[in-house]
Backbone as ProteinMPNN parsed JSONL, in Angstrom:
{"seq_chain_A": "XXXXXXXXXXXXXXXXXXXXXXXXXXXXXXXXXXXXXXXXXXXXXXXXXXXXXXXXXXXXXXXXXXXXXXXXXXXXXXXXXXXXXXXXXXXXXXXXXXXXXXXXXXX", "coords_chain_A": {"N_chain_A": [[79.375, 141.378, 167.08], [81.694, 142.207, 165.671], [81.323, 140.814, 163.363], [79.039, 142.14, 162.24], [80.085, 144.622, 161.84], [81.978, 144.147, 159.88], [80.212, 143.327, 157.785], [78.741, 145.782, 157.243], [80.757, 147.842, 156.685], [81.951, 146.704, 154.445], [79.936, 146.687, 152.593], [79.473, 148.85, 150.891], [81.364, 151.302, 149.058], [83.123, 153.909, 150.47], [82.286, 154.263, 152.95], [82.935, 155.42, 156.301], [84.198, 154.789, 159.489], [83.386, 155.535, 162.831], [83.169, 156.336, 166.222], [80.34, 156.709, 168.252], [78.104, 157.522, 170.713], [79.141, 155.603, 172.426], [79.36, 153.254, 170.543], [80.023, 151.746, 167.379], [79.767, 153.731, 164.483], [78.503, 154.801, 161.344], [79.496, 156.487, 158.42], [78.715, 158.453, 155.533], [80.204, 160.358, 153.204], [80.792, 162.157, 155.074], [78.356, 162.424, 156.569], [76.474, 161.157, 159.096], [74.918, 158.007, 159.044], [74.403, 155.165, 159.828], [74.178, 153.733, 162.99], [75.289, 151.884, 165.554], [73.839, 150.115, 168.168], [74.756, 148.896, 171.2], [73.592, 146.256, 173.355], [74.455, 144.306, 175.368], [73.569, 141.382, 177.277], [71.674, 141.039, 175.501], [71.156, 142.043, 172.873], [71.931, 143.513, 169.541], [71.568, 146.365, 167.866], [71.074, 148.017, 164.886], [70.809, 151.405, 163.785], [69.307, 153.092, 161.381], [69.627, 156.174, 159.85], [69.273, 159.727, 159.112], [71.165, 161.331, 160.162], [72.102, 163.456, 163.199], [70.633, 165.777, 163.446], [67.104, 166.628, 163.456], [65.062, 166.429, 160.641], [63.033, 167.487, 157.996], [60.084, 165.234, 157.445], [60.311, 162.774, 155.084], [57.804, 162.051, 152.684], [57.377, 159.401, 152.042], [58.697, 156.252, 152.912], [62.348, 156.087, 153.321], [63.876, 154.064, 151.909], [62.554, 151.339, 149.8], [62.803, 148.715, 150.655], [61.838, 145.432, 151.158], [62.433, 143.749, 153.191], [62.198, 141.963, 156.099], [63.77, 142.612, 158.17], [63.771, 145.188, 158.701], [62.479, 147.534, 161.033], [60.485, 150.168, 161.048], [60.504, 153.415, 162.301], [60.146, 156.07, 161.719], [59.571, 157.702, 158.635], [62.202, 158.181, 158.03], [63.945, 156.824, 159.423], [64.949, 153.689, 160.724], [65.203, 150.553, 162.362], [67.26, 147.771, 162.746], [67.357, 144.657, 164.474], [69.513, 142.4, 166.033], [69.816, 139.194, 167.619], [71.302, 137.168, 167.953], [74.147, 135.338, 166.667], [73.371, 133.592, 164.684], [71.106, 134.889, 163.567], [72.455, 137.246, 162.474], [74.059, 135.972, 160.619], [72.021, 134.705, 158.821], [70.794, 136.919, 157.991], [72.595, 138.409, 156.463], [72.781, 138.904, 153.62], [70.279, 140.518, 153.157], [70.82, 142.621, 154.815], [73.207, 143.763, 153.708], [72.072, 144.581, 151.193], [70.249, 146.607, 152.245], [72.05, 148.292, 153.457], [73.441, 149.278, 151.227], [71.36, 150.537, 149.776], [70.34, 152.352, 151.614], [72.383, 154.128, 151.985], [72.735, 155.175, 149.645], [70.382, 156.446, 149.191], [69.465, 158.062, 151.55], [69.536, 161.291, 152.254]], "CA_chain_A": [[79.668, 142.873, 166.716], [82.735, 142.21, 164.679], [80.735, 140.373, 162.073], [78.346, 143.21, 161.6], [81.087, 145.714, 161.524], [82.606, 143.75, 158.705], [79.156, 143.407, 156.683], [78.618, 147.28, 157.154], [81.886, 148.475, 156.037], [82.228, 146.219, 153.014], [78.67, 146.832, 151.769], [79.49, 149.895, 149.856], [82.634, 151.939, 149.103], [83.201, 155.275, 150.883], [81.811, 154.458, 154.501], [83.803, 155.591, 157.318], [83.7, 154.266, 160.847], [83.895, 156.252, 164.167], [82.322, 156.06, 167.627], [79.262, 157.71, 168.786], [77.295, 156.895, 171.83], [79.708, 154.283, 172.914], [79.23, 152.264, 169.648], [80.331, 152.075, 165.972], [78.817, 154.69, 163.651], [79.009, 154.861, 159.94], [79.362, 157.963, 157.754], [79.207, 158.553, 154.046], [80.574, 161.731, 152.891], [80.648, 163.097, 156.429], [77.041, 162.316, 157.144], [76.11, 159.836, 159.92], [73.945, 157.188, 158.415], [74.147, 154.114, 160.475], [74.688, 153.645, 164.274], [75.309, 150.442, 166.144], [73.644, 150.277, 169.463], [74.962, 147.416, 171.751], [72.922, 145.987, 174.403], [74.921, 142.866, 175.645], [73.85, 140.191, 176.485], [70.485, 140.821, 174.767], [70.825, 142.247, 171.313], [72.557, 144.604, 168.887], [70.635, 147.07, 167.035], [71.506, 148.959, 163.959], [69.853, 152.473, 163.689], [69.486, 153.714, 160.123], [68.972, 157.569, 160.028], [69.899, 160.776, 158.214], [72.04, 162.255, 160.899], [71.603, 163.754, 164.358], [69.568, 166.855, 163.418], [65.793, 166.302, 163.011], [65.025, 167.013, 159.332], [61.444, 167.34, 157.527], [60.034, 163.818, 157.049], [59.871, 162.52, 153.639], [56.341, 161.562, 152.539], [57.441, 157.85, 151.955], [59.997, 155.729, 153.523], [63.577, 156.341, 152.441], [63.931, 152.812, 150.947], [61.402, 150.511, 149.681], [63.08, 147.277, 150.926], [60.695, 144.424, 151.667], [63.185, 143.02, 154.246], [61.559, 141.94, 157.482], [64.692, 143.025, 159.179], [63.593, 146.648, 159.157], [61.455, 148.084, 161.827], [60.434, 151.587, 160.708], [60.271, 154.404, 163.429], [59.629, 157.222, 160.987], [59.934, 157.494, 157.17], [63.485, 158.584, 157.742], [64.545, 156.166, 160.558], [64.535, 152.262, 160.836], [66.048, 149.803, 163.382], [67.401, 146.385, 162.613], [67.793, 144.098, 165.544], [70.021, 141.026, 165.93], [69.736, 138.661, 169.058], [72.455, 136.174, 167.996], [74.965, 135.205, 165.492], [72.7, 133.019, 163.531], [70.316, 136.032, 162.934], [73.31, 138.016, 161.691], [74.415, 135.01, 159.226], [70.904, 134.683, 157.933], [70.228, 138.444, 157.45], [73.697, 138.972, 155.751], [72.307, 139.364, 152.241], [69.316, 141.482, 153.272], [71.429, 143.692, 155.572], [73.954, 144.304, 152.643], [71.255, 145.475, 150.36], [69.661, 147.674, 152.99], [72.926, 149.259, 153.698], [73.706, 150.034, 149.895], [70.221, 151.393, 149.423], [70.134, 153.491, 152.566], [73.565, 155.14, 151.837], [72.472, 155.844, 148.412], [69.064, 157.368, 149.302], [69.334, 158.82, 152.587], [70.325, 162.512, 151.882]], "C_chain_A": [[80.664, 142.882, 165.594], [82.188, 141.841, 163.266], [79.899, 141.402, 161.36], [79.107, 144.308, 161.14], [81.463, 145.415, 159.993], [81.573, 143.813, 157.378], [78.934, 144.845, 156.356], [79.628, 147.784, 156.155], [82.245, 148.047, 154.752], [81.081, 146.192, 152.159], [78.816, 147.717, 150.568], [80.628, 150.715, 150.133], [82.303, 153.216, 149.565], [82.653, 155.397, 152.367], [83.083, 154.693, 155.235], [83.228, 155.199, 158.663], [84.259, 155.074, 161.858], [83.099, 155.736, 165.153], [81.449, 157.148, 167.961], [78.315, 157.089, 169.736], [77.772, 155.664, 172.142], [79.502, 152.934, 171.722], [79.73, 152.599, 168.273], [79.27, 152.871, 165.256], [79.58, 154.721, 162.345], [78.751, 156.023, 159.228], [79.435, 157.604, 156.29], [79.139, 159.959, 153.882], [80.189, 162.723, 154.012], [79.369, 163.111, 156.965], [76.877, 160.987, 157.824], [74.843, 159.202, 159.289], [73.372, 156.031, 159.128], [74.921, 154.007, 161.803], [74.523, 152.372, 164.843], [75.064, 150.663, 167.67], [73.714, 148.726, 170.22], [74.643, 147.27, 172.937], [73.231, 144.473, 174.935], [74.093, 142.691, 177.095], [72.69, 140.018, 175.484], [70.519, 140.894, 173.224], [71.913, 143.347, 170.805], [71.704, 145.173, 167.995], [71.354, 147.993, 166.124], [70.559, 150.126, 163.683], [70.21, 153.142, 162.427], [68.809, 155.081, 160.119], [69.637, 158.466, 159.091], [70.728, 161.824, 159.036], [71.309, 162.543, 162.224], [70.57, 164.864, 164.403], [68.112, 166.336, 162.778], [65.629, 167.036, 161.703], [63.255, 166.692, 158.884], [61.418, 165.877, 157.028], [59.509, 163.601, 155.792], [58.406, 161.848, 153.682], [56.32, 160.065, 152.406], [58.79, 157.418, 152.743], [61.305, 155.838, 152.631], [63.924, 155.372, 151.417], [62.823, 152.015, 150.794], [61.77, 148.892, 149.883], [61.93, 146.606, 151.571], [61.169, 143.39, 152.687], [62.441, 143.137, 155.548], [62.405, 142.289, 158.594], [64.558, 144.378, 159.719], [62.386, 146.841, 160.075], [61.396, 149.761, 161.796], [59.859, 152.382, 161.828], [59.635, 155.609, 162.852], [60.004, 156.877, 159.464], [61.441, 157.561, 156.858], [64.319, 157.833, 158.824], [63.93, 154.892, 160.669], [65.551, 151.593, 161.851], [65.888, 148.389, 162.807], [67.946, 145.706, 163.898], [68.186, 142.667, 165.326], [70.161, 140.423, 167.323], [70.925, 137.62, 169.16], [73.24, 136.09, 166.624], [74.273, 134.552, 164.359], [71.721, 133.911, 162.918], [71.229, 136.884, 162.011], [73.759, 137.203, 160.327], [73.242, 135.068, 158.234], [70.347, 135.844, 157.342], [71.216, 139.034, 156.584], [73.333, 139.724, 154.33], [71.365, 140.544, 152.307], [70.031, 142.78, 153.805], [72.575, 144.337, 154.509], [73.314, 145.143, 151.719], [70.735, 146.637, 150.973], [70.793, 148.844, 153.171], [73.257, 150.122, 152.479], [72.427, 150.998, 149.688], [70.0, 152.559, 150.285], [71.186, 154.471, 152.276], [73.188, 155.976, 150.57], [71.35, 156.931, 148.298], [68.959, 158.304, 150.402], [70.145, 160.214, 152.535], [69.596, 163.705, 152.925]], "O_chain_A": [[80.43, 143.574, 164.604], [82.515, 142.419, 162.229], [79.966, 141.574, 160.143], [78.801, 144.901, 160.105], [81.303, 146.218, 159.074], [81.905, 144.201, 156.258], [78.937, 145.142, 155.162], [79.355, 148.088, 154.994], [82.783, 148.818, 153.957], [81.187, 145.706, 151.033], [78.387, 147.429, 149.451], [80.953, 150.899, 151.305], [81.26, 153.723, 149.153], [82.583, 156.493, 152.924], [84.157, 154.233, 154.85], [82.029, 155.259, 158.935], [85.461, 155.342, 161.855], [82.382, 154.755, 164.96], [81.783, 158.333, 167.95], [77.759, 156.047, 169.387], [77.031, 154.682, 172.166], [79.507, 151.762, 172.098], [79.856, 153.796, 168.018], [78.065, 152.683, 165.425], [80.8, 154.686, 162.183], [77.683, 156.59, 159.461], [80.082, 156.647, 155.864], [78.23, 160.671, 154.308], [79.512, 163.748, 153.932], [79.214, 163.871, 157.921], [77.087, 159.906, 157.273], [73.84, 159.878, 159.061], [72.162, 155.81, 159.14], [76.142, 154.156, 161.813], [73.494, 151.762, 164.55], [75.878, 151.266, 168.37], [73.031, 147.734, 169.967], [75.203, 147.974, 173.777], [72.374, 143.588, 174.921], [73.966, 143.614, 177.9], [72.656, 139.052, 174.722], [70.046, 140.047, 172.467], [72.644, 143.951, 171.591], [71.046, 144.408, 167.29], [72.22, 148.73, 166.595], [69.43, 149.794, 163.322], [71.291, 153.724, 162.331], [67.604, 155.186, 160.345], [70.498, 158.035, 158.324], [70.93, 162.972, 158.642], [70.195, 162.079, 162.466], [69.724, 164.892, 165.296], [68.065, 165.715, 161.716], [66.026, 168.199, 161.631], [62.5, 165.858, 159.384], [62.329, 165.336, 156.401], [58.457, 164.1, 155.395], [57.988, 161.208, 154.647], [55.267, 159.477, 152.654], [59.706, 158.166, 153.085], [61.29, 155.694, 151.408], [64.221, 155.687, 150.264], [62.046, 151.993, 151.748], [61.122, 147.989, 149.353], [61.187, 147.147, 152.39], [60.52, 142.394, 153.006], [62.105, 144.22, 156.026], [62.004, 142.306, 159.758], [65.006, 144.765, 160.798], [61.332, 146.268, 159.799], [62.165, 150.477, 162.438], [58.771, 152.043, 162.294], [58.678, 156.139, 163.417], [60.663, 155.88, 159.167], [61.939, 157.164, 155.805], [65.427, 158.303, 159.08], [62.707, 154.763, 160.715], [66.635, 152.125, 162.09], [64.823, 147.874, 162.466], [68.972, 146.177, 164.389], [67.527, 141.856, 164.676], [70.626, 141.151, 168.2], [71.427, 137.28, 170.231], [72.919, 136.747, 165.633], [74.518, 134.879, 163.197], [71.469, 133.723, 161.728], [70.83, 137.21, 160.893], [73.797, 137.71, 159.206], [73.385, 135.4, 157.057], [69.575, 135.836, 156.383], [70.918, 140.047, 155.951], [73.584, 140.898, 154.061], [71.588, 141.518, 151.589], [69.833, 143.872, 153.272], [72.746, 145.552, 154.61], [73.773, 146.24, 151.4], [70.732, 147.682, 150.323], [70.547, 150.045, 153.064], [73.357, 151.348, 152.53], [72.603, 152.191, 149.443], [69.551, 153.617, 149.844], [70.879, 155.662, 152.32], [73.308, 157.198, 150.483], [71.341, 157.944, 147.598], [68.356, 159.358, 150.199], [71.353, 160.205, 152.771], [69.993, 164.87, 152.903]]}, "name": "protein", "num_of_chains": 1, "seq": "XXXXXXXXXXXXXXXXXXXXXXXXXXXXXXXXXXXXXXXXXXXXXXXXXXXXXXXXXXXXXXXXXXXXXXXXXXXXXXXXXXXXXXXXXXXXXXXXXXXXXXXXXXX"}
């Protein structure tokens, strides 16, 4: 979990961290954008979203990442799941890119 927190908070300037739903939550310009869902000992999920309130769906996915890490739930919500430290380390570069692009495009 600490490794993921470090990757996320250092991916882009301006992120703030708080706690929502018993896990780390990351905001940009006071808007919730990434929430960590911790399910020990099975997995940790990162939920990429545009905030707590339902918004009109964009016609296309928020970001155009080709990363296999992303599991899209809707065009404005995706999940990344890590089951062990090796997956986190192997996905660090993709995750950093996803966080950057998500923060800049999810409005």
